[in-house]
CSV table of C-alpha atoms in Angstrom, one decimal:
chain,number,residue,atom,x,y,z
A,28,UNK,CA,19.8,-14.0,-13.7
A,29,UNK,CA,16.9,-13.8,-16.0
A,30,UNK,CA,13.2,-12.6,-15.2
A,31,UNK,CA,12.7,-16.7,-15.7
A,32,UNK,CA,15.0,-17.8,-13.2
A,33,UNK,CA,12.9,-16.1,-10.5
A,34,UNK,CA,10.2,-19.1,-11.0
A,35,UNK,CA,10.4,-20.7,-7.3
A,36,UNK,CA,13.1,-23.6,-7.3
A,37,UNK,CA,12.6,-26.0,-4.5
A,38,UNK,CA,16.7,-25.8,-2.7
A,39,UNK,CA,16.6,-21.7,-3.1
A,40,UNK,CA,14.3,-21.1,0.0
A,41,UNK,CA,17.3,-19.5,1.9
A,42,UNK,CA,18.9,-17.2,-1.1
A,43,UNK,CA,16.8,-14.0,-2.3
A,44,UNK,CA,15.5,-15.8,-5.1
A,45,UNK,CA,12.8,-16.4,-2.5
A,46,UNK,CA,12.2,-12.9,-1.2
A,47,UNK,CA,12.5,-11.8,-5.2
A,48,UNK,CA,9.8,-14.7,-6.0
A,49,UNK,CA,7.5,-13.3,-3.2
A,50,UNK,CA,7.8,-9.9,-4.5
A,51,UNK,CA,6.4,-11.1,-7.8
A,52,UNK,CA,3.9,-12.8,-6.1
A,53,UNK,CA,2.7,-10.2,-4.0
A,54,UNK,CA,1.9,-7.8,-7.0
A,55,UNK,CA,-1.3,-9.9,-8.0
A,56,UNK,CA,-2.8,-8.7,-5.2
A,57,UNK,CA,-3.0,-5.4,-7.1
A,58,UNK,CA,-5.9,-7.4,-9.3
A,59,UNK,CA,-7.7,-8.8,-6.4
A,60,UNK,CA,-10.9,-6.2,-6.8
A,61,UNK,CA,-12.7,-5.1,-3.4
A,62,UNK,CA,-16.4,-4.5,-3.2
A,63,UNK,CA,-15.4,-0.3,-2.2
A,64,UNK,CA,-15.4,2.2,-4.8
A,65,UNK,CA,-12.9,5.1,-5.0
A,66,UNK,CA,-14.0,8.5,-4.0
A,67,UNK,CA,-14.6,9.9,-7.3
A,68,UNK,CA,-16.5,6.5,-8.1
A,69,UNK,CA,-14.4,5.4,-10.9
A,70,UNK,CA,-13.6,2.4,-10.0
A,71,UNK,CA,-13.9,-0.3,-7.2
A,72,UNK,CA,-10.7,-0.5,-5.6
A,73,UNK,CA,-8.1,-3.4,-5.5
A,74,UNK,CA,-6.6,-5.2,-2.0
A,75,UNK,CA,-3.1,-4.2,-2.5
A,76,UNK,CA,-4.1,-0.1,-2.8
A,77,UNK,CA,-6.6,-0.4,0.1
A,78,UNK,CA,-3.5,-2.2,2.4
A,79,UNK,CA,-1.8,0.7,1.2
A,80,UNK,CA,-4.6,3.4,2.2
A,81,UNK,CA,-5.5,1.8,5.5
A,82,UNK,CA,-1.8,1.2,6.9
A,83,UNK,CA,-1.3,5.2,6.4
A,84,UNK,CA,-4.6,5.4,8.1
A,85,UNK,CA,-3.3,3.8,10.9
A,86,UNK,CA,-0.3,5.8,11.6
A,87,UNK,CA,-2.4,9.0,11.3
A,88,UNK,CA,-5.3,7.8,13.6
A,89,UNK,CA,-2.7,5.3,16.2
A,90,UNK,CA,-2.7,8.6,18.6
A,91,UNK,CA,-6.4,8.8,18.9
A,92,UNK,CA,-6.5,4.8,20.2
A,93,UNK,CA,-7.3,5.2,24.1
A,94,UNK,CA,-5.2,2.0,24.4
A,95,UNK,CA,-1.9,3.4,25.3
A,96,UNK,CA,2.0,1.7,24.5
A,97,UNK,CA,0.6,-0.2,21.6
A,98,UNK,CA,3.3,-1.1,18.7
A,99,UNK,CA,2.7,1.2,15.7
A,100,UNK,CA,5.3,-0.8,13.6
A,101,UNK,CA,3.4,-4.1,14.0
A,102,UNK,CA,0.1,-2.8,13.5
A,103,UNK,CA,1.4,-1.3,10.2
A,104,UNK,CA,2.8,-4.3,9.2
A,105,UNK,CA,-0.6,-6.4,9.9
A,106,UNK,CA,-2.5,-4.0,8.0
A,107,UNK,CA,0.4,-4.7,4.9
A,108,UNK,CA,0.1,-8.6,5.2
A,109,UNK,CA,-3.6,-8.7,6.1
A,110,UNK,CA,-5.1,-9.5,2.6
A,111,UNK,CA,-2.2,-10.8,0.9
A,112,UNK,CA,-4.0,-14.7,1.2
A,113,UNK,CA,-6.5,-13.1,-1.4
A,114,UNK,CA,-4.9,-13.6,-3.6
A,115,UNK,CA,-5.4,-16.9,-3.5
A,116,UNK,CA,-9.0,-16.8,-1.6
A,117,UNK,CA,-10.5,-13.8,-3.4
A,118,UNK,CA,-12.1,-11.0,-1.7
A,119,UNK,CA,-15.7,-11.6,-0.2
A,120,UNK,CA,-18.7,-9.6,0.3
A,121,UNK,CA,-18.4,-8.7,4.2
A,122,UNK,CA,-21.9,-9.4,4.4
A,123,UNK,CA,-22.3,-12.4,3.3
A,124,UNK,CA,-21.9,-14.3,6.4
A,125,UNK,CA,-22.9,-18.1,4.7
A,126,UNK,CA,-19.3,-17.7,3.0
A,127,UNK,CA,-17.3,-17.0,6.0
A,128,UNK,CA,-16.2,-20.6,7.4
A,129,UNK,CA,-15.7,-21.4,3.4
A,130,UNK,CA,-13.6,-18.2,3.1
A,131,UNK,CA,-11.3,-18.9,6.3
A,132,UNK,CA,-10.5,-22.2,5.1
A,133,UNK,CA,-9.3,-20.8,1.1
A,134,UNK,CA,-7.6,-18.4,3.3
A,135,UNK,CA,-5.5,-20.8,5.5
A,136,UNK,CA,-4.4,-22.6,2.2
A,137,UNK,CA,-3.7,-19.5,0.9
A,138,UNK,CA,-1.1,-18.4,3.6
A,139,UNK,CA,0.7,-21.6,3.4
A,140,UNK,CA,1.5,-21.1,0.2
A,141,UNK,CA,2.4,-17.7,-0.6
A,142,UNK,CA,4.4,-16.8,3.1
A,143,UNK,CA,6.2,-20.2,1.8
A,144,UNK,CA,7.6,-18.7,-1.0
A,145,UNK,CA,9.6,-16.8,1.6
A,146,UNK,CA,12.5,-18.4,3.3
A,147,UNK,CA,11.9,-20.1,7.1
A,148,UNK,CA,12.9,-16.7,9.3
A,149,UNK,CA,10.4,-14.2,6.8
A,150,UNK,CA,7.8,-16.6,6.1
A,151,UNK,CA,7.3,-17.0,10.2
A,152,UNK,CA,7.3,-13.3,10.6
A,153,UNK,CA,4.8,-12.4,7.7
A,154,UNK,CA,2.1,-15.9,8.8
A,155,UNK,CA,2.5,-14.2,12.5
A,156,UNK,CA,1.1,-10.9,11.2
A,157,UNK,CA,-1.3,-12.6,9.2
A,158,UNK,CA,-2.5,-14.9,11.7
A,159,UNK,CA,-2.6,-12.4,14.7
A,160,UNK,CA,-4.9,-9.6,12.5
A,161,UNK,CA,-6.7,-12.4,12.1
A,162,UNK,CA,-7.3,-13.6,15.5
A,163,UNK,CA,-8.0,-9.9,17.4
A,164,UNK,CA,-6.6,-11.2,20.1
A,165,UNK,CA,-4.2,-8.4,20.7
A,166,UNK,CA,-4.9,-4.5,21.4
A,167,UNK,CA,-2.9,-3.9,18.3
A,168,UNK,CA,-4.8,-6.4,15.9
A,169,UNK,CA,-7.9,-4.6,16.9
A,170,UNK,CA,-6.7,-1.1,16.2
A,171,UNK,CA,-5.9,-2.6,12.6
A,172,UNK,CA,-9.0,-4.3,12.2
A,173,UNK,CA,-10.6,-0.7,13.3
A,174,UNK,CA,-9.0,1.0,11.0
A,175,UNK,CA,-10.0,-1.7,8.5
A,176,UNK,CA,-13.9,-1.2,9.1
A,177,UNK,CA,-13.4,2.9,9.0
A,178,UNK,CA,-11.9,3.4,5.5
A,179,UNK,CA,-14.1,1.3,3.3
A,180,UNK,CA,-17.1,3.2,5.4
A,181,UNK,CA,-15.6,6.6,4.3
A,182,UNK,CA,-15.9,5.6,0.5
A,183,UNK,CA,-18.9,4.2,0.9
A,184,UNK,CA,-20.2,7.4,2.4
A,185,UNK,CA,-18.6,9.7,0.1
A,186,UNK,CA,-19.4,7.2,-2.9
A,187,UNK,CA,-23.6,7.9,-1.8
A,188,UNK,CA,-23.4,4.4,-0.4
A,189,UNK,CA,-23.6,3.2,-4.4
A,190,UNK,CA,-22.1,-0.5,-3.6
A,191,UNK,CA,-24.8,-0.9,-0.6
A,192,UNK,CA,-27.3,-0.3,-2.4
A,193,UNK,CA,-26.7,-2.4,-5.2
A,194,UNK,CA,-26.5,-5.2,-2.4
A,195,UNK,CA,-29.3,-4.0,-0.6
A,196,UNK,CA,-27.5,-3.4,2.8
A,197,UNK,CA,-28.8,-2.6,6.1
A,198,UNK,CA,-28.0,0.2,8.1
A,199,UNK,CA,-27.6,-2.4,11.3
A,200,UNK,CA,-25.7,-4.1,8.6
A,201,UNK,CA,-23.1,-1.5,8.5
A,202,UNK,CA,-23.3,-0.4,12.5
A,203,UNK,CA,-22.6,-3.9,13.4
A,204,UNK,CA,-19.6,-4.5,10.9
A,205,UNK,CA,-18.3,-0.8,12.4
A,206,UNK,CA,-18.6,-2.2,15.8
A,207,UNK,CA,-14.5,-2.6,16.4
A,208,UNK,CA,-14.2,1.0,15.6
A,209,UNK,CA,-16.5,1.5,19.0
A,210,UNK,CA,-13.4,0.0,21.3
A,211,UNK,CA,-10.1,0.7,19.7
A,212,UNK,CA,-11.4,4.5,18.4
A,213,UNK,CA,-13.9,5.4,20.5
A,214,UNK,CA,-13.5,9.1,19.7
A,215,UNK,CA,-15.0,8.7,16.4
A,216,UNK,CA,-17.8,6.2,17.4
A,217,UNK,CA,-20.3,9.3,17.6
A,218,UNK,CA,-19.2,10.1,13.9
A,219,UNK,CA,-19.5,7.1,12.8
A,220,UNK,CA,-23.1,6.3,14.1
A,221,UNK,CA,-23.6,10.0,12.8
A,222,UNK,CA,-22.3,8.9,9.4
A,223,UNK,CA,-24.3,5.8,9.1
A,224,UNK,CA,-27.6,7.4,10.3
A,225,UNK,CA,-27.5,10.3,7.4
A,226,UNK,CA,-26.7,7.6,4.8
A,227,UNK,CA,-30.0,5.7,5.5
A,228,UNK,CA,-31.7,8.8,5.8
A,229,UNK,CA,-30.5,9.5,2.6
A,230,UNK,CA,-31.5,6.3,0.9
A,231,UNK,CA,-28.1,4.5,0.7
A,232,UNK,CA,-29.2,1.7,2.9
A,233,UNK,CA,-32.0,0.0,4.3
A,234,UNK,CA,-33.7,1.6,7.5
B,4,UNK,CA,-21.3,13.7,10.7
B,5,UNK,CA,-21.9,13.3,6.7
B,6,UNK,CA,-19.7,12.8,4.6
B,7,UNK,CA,-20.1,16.5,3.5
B,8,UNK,CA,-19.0,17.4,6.6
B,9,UNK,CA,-15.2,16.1,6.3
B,10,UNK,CA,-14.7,18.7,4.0
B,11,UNK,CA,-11.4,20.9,5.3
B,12,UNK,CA,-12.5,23.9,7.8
B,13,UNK,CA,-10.1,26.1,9.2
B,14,UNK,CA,-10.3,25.5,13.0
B,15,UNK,CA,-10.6,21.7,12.7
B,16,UNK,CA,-7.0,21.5,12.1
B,17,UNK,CA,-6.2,19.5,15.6
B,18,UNK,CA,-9.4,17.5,15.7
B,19,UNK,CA,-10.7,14.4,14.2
B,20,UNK,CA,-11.7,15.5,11.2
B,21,UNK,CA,-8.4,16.4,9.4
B,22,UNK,CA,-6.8,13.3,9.9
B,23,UNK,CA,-10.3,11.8,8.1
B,24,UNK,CA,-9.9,14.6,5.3
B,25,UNK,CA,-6.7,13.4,5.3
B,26,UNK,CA,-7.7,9.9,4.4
B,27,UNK,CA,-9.7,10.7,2.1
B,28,UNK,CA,-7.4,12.7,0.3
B,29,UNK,CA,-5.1,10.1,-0.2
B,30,UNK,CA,-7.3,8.3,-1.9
B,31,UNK,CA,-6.4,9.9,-4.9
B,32,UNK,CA,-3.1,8.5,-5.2
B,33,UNK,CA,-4.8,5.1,-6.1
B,34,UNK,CA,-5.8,7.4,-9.8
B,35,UNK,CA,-2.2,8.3,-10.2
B,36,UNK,CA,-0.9,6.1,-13.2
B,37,UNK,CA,2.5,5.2,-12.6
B,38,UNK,CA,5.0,3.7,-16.2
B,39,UNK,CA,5.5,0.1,-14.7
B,40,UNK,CA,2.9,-2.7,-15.8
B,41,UNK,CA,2.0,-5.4,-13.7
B,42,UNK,CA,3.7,-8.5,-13.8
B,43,UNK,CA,0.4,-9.9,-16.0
B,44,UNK,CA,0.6,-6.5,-18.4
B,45,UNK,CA,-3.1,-6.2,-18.0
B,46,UNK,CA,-3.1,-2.4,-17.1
B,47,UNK,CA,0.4,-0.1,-15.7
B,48,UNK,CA,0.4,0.5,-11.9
B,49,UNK,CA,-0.6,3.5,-9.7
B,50,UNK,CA,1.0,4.8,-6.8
B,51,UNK,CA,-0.4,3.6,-4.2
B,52,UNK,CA,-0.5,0.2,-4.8
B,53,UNK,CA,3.2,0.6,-5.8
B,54,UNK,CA,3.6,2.0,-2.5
B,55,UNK,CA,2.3,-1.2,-1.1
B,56,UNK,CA,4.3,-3.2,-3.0
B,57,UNK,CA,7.4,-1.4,-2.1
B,58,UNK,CA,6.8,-0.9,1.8
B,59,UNK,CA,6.0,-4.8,1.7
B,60,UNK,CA,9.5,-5.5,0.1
B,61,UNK,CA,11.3,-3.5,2.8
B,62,UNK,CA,9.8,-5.7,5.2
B,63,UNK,CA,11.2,-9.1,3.4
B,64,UNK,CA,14.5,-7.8,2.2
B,65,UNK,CA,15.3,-5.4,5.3
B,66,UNK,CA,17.5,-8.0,6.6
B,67,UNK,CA,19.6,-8.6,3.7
B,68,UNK,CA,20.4,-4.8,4.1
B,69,UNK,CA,24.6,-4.9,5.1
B,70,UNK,CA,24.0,-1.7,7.1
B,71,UNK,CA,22.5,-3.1,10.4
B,72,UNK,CA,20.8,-1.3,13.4
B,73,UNK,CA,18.6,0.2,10.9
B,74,UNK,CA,15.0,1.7,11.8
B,75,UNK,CA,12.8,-0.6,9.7
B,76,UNK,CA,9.4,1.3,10.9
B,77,UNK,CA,10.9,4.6,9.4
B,78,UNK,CA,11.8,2.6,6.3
B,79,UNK,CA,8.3,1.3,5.6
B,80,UNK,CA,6.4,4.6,7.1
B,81,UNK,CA,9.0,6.6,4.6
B,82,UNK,CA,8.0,4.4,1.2
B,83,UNK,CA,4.0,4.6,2.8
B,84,UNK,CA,4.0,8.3,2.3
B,85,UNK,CA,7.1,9.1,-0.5
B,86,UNK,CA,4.4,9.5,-3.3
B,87,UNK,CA,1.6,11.3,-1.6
B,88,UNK,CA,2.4,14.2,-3.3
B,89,UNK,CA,2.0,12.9,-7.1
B,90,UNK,CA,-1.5,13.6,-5.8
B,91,UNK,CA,-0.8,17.1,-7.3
B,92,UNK,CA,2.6,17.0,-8.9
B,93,UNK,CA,1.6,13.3,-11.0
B,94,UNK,CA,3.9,10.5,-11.5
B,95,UNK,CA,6.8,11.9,-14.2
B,96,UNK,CA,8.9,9.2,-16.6
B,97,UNK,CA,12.0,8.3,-14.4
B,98,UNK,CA,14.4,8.3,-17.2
B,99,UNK,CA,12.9,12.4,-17.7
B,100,UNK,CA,16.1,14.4,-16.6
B,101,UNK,CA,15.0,17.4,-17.9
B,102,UNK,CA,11.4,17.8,-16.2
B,103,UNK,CA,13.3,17.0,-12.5
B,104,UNK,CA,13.8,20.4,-11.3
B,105,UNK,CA,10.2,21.3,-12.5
B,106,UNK,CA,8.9,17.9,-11.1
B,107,UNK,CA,10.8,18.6,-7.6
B,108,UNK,CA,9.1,22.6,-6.8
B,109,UNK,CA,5.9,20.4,-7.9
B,110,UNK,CA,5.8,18.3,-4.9
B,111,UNK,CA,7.3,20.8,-2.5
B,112,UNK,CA,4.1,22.8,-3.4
B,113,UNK,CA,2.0,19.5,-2.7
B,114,UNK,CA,3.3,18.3,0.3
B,115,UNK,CA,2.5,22.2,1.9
B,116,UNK,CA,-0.8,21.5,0.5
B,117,UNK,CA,-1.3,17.9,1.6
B,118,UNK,CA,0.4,17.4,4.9
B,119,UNK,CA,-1.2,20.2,6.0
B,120,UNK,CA,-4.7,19.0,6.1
B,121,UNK,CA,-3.5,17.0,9.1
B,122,UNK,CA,-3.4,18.5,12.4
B,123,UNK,CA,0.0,19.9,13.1
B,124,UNK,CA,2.0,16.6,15.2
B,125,UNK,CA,0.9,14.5,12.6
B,126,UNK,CA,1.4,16.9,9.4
B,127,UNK,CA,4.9,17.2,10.9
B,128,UNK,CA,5.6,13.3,11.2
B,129,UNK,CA,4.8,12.8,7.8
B,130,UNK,CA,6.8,15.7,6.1
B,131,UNK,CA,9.5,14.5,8.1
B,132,UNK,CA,9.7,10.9,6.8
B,133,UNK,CA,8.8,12.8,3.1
B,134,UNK,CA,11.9,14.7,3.4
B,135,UNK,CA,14.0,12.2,4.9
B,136,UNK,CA,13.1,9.9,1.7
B,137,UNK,CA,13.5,12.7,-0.7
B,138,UNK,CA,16.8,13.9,0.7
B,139,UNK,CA,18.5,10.7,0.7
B,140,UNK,CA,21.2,11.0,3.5
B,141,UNK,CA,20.0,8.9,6.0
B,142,UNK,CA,20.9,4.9,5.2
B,143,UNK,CA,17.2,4.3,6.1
B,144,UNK,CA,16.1,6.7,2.9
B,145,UNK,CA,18.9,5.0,0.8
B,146,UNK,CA,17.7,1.7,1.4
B,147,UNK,CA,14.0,2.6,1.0
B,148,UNK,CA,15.5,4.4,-2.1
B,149,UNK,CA,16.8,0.9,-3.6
B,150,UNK,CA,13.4,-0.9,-2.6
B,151,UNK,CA,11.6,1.6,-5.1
B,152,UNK,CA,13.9,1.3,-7.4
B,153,UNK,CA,14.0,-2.4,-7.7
B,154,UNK,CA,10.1,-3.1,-7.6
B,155,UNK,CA,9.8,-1.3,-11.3
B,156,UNK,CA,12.7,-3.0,-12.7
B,157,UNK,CA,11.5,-6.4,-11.5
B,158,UNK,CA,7.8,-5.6,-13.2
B,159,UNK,CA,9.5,-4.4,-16.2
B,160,UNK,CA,11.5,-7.8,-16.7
B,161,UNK,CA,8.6,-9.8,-16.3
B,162,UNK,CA,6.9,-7.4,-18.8
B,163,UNK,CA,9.0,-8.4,-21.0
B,164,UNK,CA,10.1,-4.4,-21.0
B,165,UNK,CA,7.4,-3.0,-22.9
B,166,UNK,CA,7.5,0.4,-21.6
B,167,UNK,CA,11.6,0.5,-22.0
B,168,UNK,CA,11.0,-0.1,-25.6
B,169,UNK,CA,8.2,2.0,-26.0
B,170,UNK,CA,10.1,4.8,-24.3
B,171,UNK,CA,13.4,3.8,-26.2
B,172,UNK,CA,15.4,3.2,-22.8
B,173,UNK,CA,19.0,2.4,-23.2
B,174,UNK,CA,20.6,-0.3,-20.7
B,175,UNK,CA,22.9,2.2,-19.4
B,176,UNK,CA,19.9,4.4,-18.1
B,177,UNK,CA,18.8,1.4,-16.2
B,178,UNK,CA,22.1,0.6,-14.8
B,179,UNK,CA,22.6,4.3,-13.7
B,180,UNK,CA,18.7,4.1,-12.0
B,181,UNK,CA,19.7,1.0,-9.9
B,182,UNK,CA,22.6,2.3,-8.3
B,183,UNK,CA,21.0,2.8,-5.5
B,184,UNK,CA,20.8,-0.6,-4.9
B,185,UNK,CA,24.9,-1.5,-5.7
B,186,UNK,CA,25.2,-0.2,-1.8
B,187,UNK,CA,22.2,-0.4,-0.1
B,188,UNK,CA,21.5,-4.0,-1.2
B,189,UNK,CA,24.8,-5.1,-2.8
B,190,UNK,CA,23.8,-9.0,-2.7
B,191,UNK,CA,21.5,-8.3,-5.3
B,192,UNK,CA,23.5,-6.2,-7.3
B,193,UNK,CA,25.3,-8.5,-9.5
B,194,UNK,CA,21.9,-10.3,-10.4
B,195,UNK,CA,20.5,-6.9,-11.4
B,196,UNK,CA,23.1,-6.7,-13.7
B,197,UNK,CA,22.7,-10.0,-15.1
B,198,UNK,CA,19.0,-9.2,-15.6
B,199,UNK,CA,19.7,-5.8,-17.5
B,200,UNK,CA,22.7,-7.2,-19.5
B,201,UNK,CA,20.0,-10.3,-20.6
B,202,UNK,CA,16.9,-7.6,-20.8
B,203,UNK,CA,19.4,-5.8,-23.8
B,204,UNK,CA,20.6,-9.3,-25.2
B,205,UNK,CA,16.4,-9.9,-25.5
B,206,UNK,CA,15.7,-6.5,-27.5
B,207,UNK,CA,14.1,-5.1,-24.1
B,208,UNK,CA,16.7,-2.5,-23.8
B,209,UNK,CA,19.1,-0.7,-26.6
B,210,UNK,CA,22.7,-1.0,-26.1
């Protein structure tokens, strides 16, 4: 089989030239470029390195959630689906509320398409992911969209809030977008308003 | 808390705080260049977004896998963390032989160093599933294992194997690399073949 033949062909949806052609996909999402710098401020960071960065959070912050019996496993596996329609949709400023409704609507065109790639029984499982992060119904899509909020914040912080002041953020800005962090990790709610106070003190947002 | 403040003390070992240093840590691993390109060639890949990609193609493939009652959370956690500790040691050419043994006390020396910001239950999760991957014994490490491998090979294909050439890579290197996957995801084998046997009849590969 050549590199070619991997090009989706309607009739393969059940063999692995579906899971192969997803794979392919999913590595443009390593050129999807997020609105977070790195720590050493060399870059802004891609989608597929920060669903790497925040899925690792997870499992090192899941025994600090006061919401007991959650499932690790799924919440990691949210956090590795959870941007993948990006690649499609684009990334968006998460301030720029106007966009939102646009954004959702990219997004759910998005999904269809690249969790069809897959065949029936993977494509299901990767949409649920996708659609249940998105919907924050569940304790464990809340701990994933904490954990989403907390390491862009920790770049940010470390980066002397470079990217928010370019965009001329507020600091209620940034405490209301940290707000799921208050819930599913309360133990670091104090450090986080701690965090957010210092960097407007500091000049990196607007008081 | 500033972000100052997440530097490493002694004493903060079981709170909070090293579990953030932690996170901030590993986001270094998004500066270490790996040798595969992207599927568009624009720029090669680092390791964490490769450790994306990979812990995303567990997930897809884990049921073509003929070995069943396998722990797929220990598969994904394992490829989330099995380059952490380039962070020190760096990414080394695959097809090296030579620099292994030097590259291997490298990363034993790293993961001390890294792991060990966390506080102690969490340091020892981690350096579990690091080992586990590294030692290869378990079929969970061998199928994670094949995952890595195949990622790279598929990027290089669709690269049209630039780096193979520019590295002079002879097909039976590649053929020994993907063992790996012969057993742990034999469906795919004889396609993997069929790709490096056509990457060589296309000039990617010398004979």
């Amino acid at each position: 089989m050549s590199g070619d033949k991997f090009r989706m062909k309607s009739g393969d949806k059940n063999a692995l030239v579906g899971r192969i052609n997803f794979i392919l996909e999913a590595d443009k999402l390593k050129t999807i470029i997020r609105n977070t710098l790195l720590t050493d401020g060399s870059r802004f960071e891609n989608a597929a390195e920060h669903s790497w960065h925040v899925a690792l959070a997870a499992l090192v912050l899941f025994d600090s959630a006061p919401v007991k019996g959650m499932d690790l496993p799924r919440i990691v596996n949210m956090l590795l689906v959870h941007d993948l329609v990006e690649i499609d949709a684009g990334d968006m400023l998460c301030y720029d509320s106007v966009q939102i409704p646009v954004q959702k609507a990219k997004e759910r065109l998005a999904a269809e398409r690249i969790f069809n790639l897959l065949p029936d029984s993977q494509a299901d499982m990767l949409r649920q992911l996708w659609q249940e992060f998105d919907a924050l119904e569940t304790p464990e899509a809340r701990f994933a969209n904490a954990v989403d909020r907390l390491q862009p914040l920790l770049q940010a912080i470390r980066t002397e809030g470079k990217t928010w002041r370019q965009h001329r953020i507020r600091k209620d800005q940034v405490i209301e977008r940290m707000q799921p962090i208050r819930t599913a990790l309360p133990d670091l709610w104090g450090d986080v308003l701690e965090m957010i106070a210092d960097a407007a003190d500091k000049g990196y947002l607007i008081k």
